[in-house]
Amino acid sequence: MDWKKELNRWKEEENIDGSLKEQLELLDEAELEDAFYKELEFGTGGMRGKLGPGTNRMNVYTVRKAAKGLAEYVKNKKGDSIVIAYDSRYLSETFAVETARVAGAEGVKAYVFSSLRPTPELSFAVRHLGADAGVVITASHNPPEYNGFKVYNEDGGQLPPAEAEKMITLVQKVENELEVDTEEAGTLEENGLLAWVDTDVDEAYLEAVQGIRLSDDIDKDMSIIFTPLHGTAHPLVTDSLKRAGFTNVSLVEAQAEPDPEFSTVASPNPEETQAFTLAMEKGQKTGAELLIATDPDADRVGLAVPGEDGEYRVLNGNQTGALMLDYILSQNEELPDNKIMIKTIVTSEMGRAIASKYGARTLDTLTGFKFIGEKIREFEASGEATFAFGYEESYGYLVSSFVRDKDAVQASLMGAEMAAHWKKKGYTLLEALEELYKEHGYYIEGMDSLKLEGRAGTEKIARIVDSFRETELKKAGGLEVLATEDYQSSERIFADGTKETIHLPKSNVVKFILEEDGWFCLRPSGTEPKLKCYYGVKSGNRERSKELLEALRAEVSEKWHAVN
């Protein structure tokens, strides 16, 4: 795109939003180029970007353009309705209503939640209401200056690549985002094209959540502290725990109310220990045995428990996933022989070992829960397999498939039940995890990221990935490379030169399989201007695994920083 031409088009528009016009005048040339040099793209989490003026920003006009494409997508599938939810971020409610106004102008009915709701409830509501698509306005755990437009299909799953391409094509056909037709909300209500939804859907969802419970033979008096990190999870998580009989649950009050600035945390991300600071302080005073934190749109959850020294330890996503998988497979005797666990290619191999113990098959997908949701739908249609559990290393878990995305409400309840189960047996979650390590091996993982913003950053990320793709690595971190998996060419190339096809969608990802169950994987983020590198190792003891991981990270990091 000619960014200067696009900038002038916006400046010449007489009726453009006044606040956006004012913001344009405050941007320098580099900021203007970044705001207009491209359109916001759909990644693993839909359309997500910084708030502000420009074709590469989240604003009412780029939202209207996306909404127009979505309405056309629904009509092309002979559909007539969508569901819309939104979180606590800046302009989330505005963007939700604008989406409904555009859909209504196209003759597509919008069911809009009357107040904040979590992403997993949106996924549930699409099928519950018999709608043809869904939208949630959220930027998940991104910083306050971000927002997003995440799209779901009629199954309640995020759009997989083939469907996303169809919608992207329709969005791109919208020639001028500044001239998308809208209709007033009041008129749409009168014409039956806008309906507000509320407690009826909440109740149906909460009843479904209670259905995931596996045991009442647990210590329900276990002391729990919960923080929604200023997001949407507060009512549903606390209600779910109460309905399950947990009697000793308290909130981090300073983080209980929605706040688009997320003012008490550096980042509203339960993957980061700092997000638990206030929960830990309260836990130290009260002797809490479990801390639970959810991200703003309540699709990710983190757990923390006290160690032997009394200090809280935050379990990482792979550890929590391993514990949940082991608990579910050990307690759910109703699962059939064709049960399957689904994880992503950058998630720990420990899950595969645990699943194998219980006779469950493991399936790997690309990063992004939309691929897990897509497989659940396929298996339900074919009967080939029965979904038992799905997870990814980035703190996303799904216990039951009445939702087709990661669900922190389900995971919070299952995490509490699991911790209460182990407490009754005399173990903390850390001690239970240690038993899994002793049984299956010390799987340890890590992740490094490199933030590179703007056009130059995007181009450098591509060069780094290509440099690894084009280099024939023999060793990494002292471990021999057994195979290279190139998900862009769909090829797995073994050290002896033989090849086989990878049957997954094409993606700009390269993964190296190492001896001793080691691996590392480079992947540009689909939702942030970052290059991510994931690492995994395994050995018979913790110290050896730590040494392997440190050596691997050091060598790979040196290689990617050497790329110009």
Coordinates of C-alpha atoms in Angstrom, one line a residue, residues 206 210 224-228 232-247 249-253 256 292 294 408-409 412-413:
L206 CA -22.9 -22.1 33.9
Q210 CA -20.8 -27.8 36.2
I224 CA -8.6 -20.2 47.1
I225 CA -7.8 -16.7 46.0
F226 CA -9.1 -15.6 42.6
T227 CA -8.2 -12.5 40.5
P228 CA -9.8 -11.7 37.1
T232 CA -14.5 -10.4 32.4
A233 CA -14.2 -13.6 34.4
H234 CA -15.2 -12.4 37.9
P235 CA -19.0 -13.4 38.0
L236 CA -18.7 -16.7 36.1
V237 CA -15.6 -18.1 37.8
T238 CA -16.8 -17.2 41.3
D239 CA -20.3 -18.6 40.6
S240 CA -18.8 -21.8 39.1
L241 CA -16.7 -22.4 42.2
K242 CA -19.6 -21.7 44.5
R243 CA -21.9 -24.0 42.6
A244 CA -19.3 -26.7 42.9
G245 CA -19.3 -26.4 46.7
F246 CA -16.1 -24.5 47.3
T247 CA -16.7 -22.6 50.5
V249 CA -13.0 -18.5 47.9
S250 CA -11.9 -14.9 48.1
L251 CA -11.3 -12.2 45.5
V252 CA -8.4 -9.8 45.0
E253 CA -10.8 -6.8 45.4
A256 CA -12.1 -7.4 40.6
I292 CA -6.1 -18.5 40.2
T294 CA -7.5 -15.2 34.4
A408 CA -10.5 -20.2 31.6
V409 CA -13.9 -20.7 33.4
S412 CA -10.4 -22.5 36.8
L413 CA -13.0 -25.0 38.1

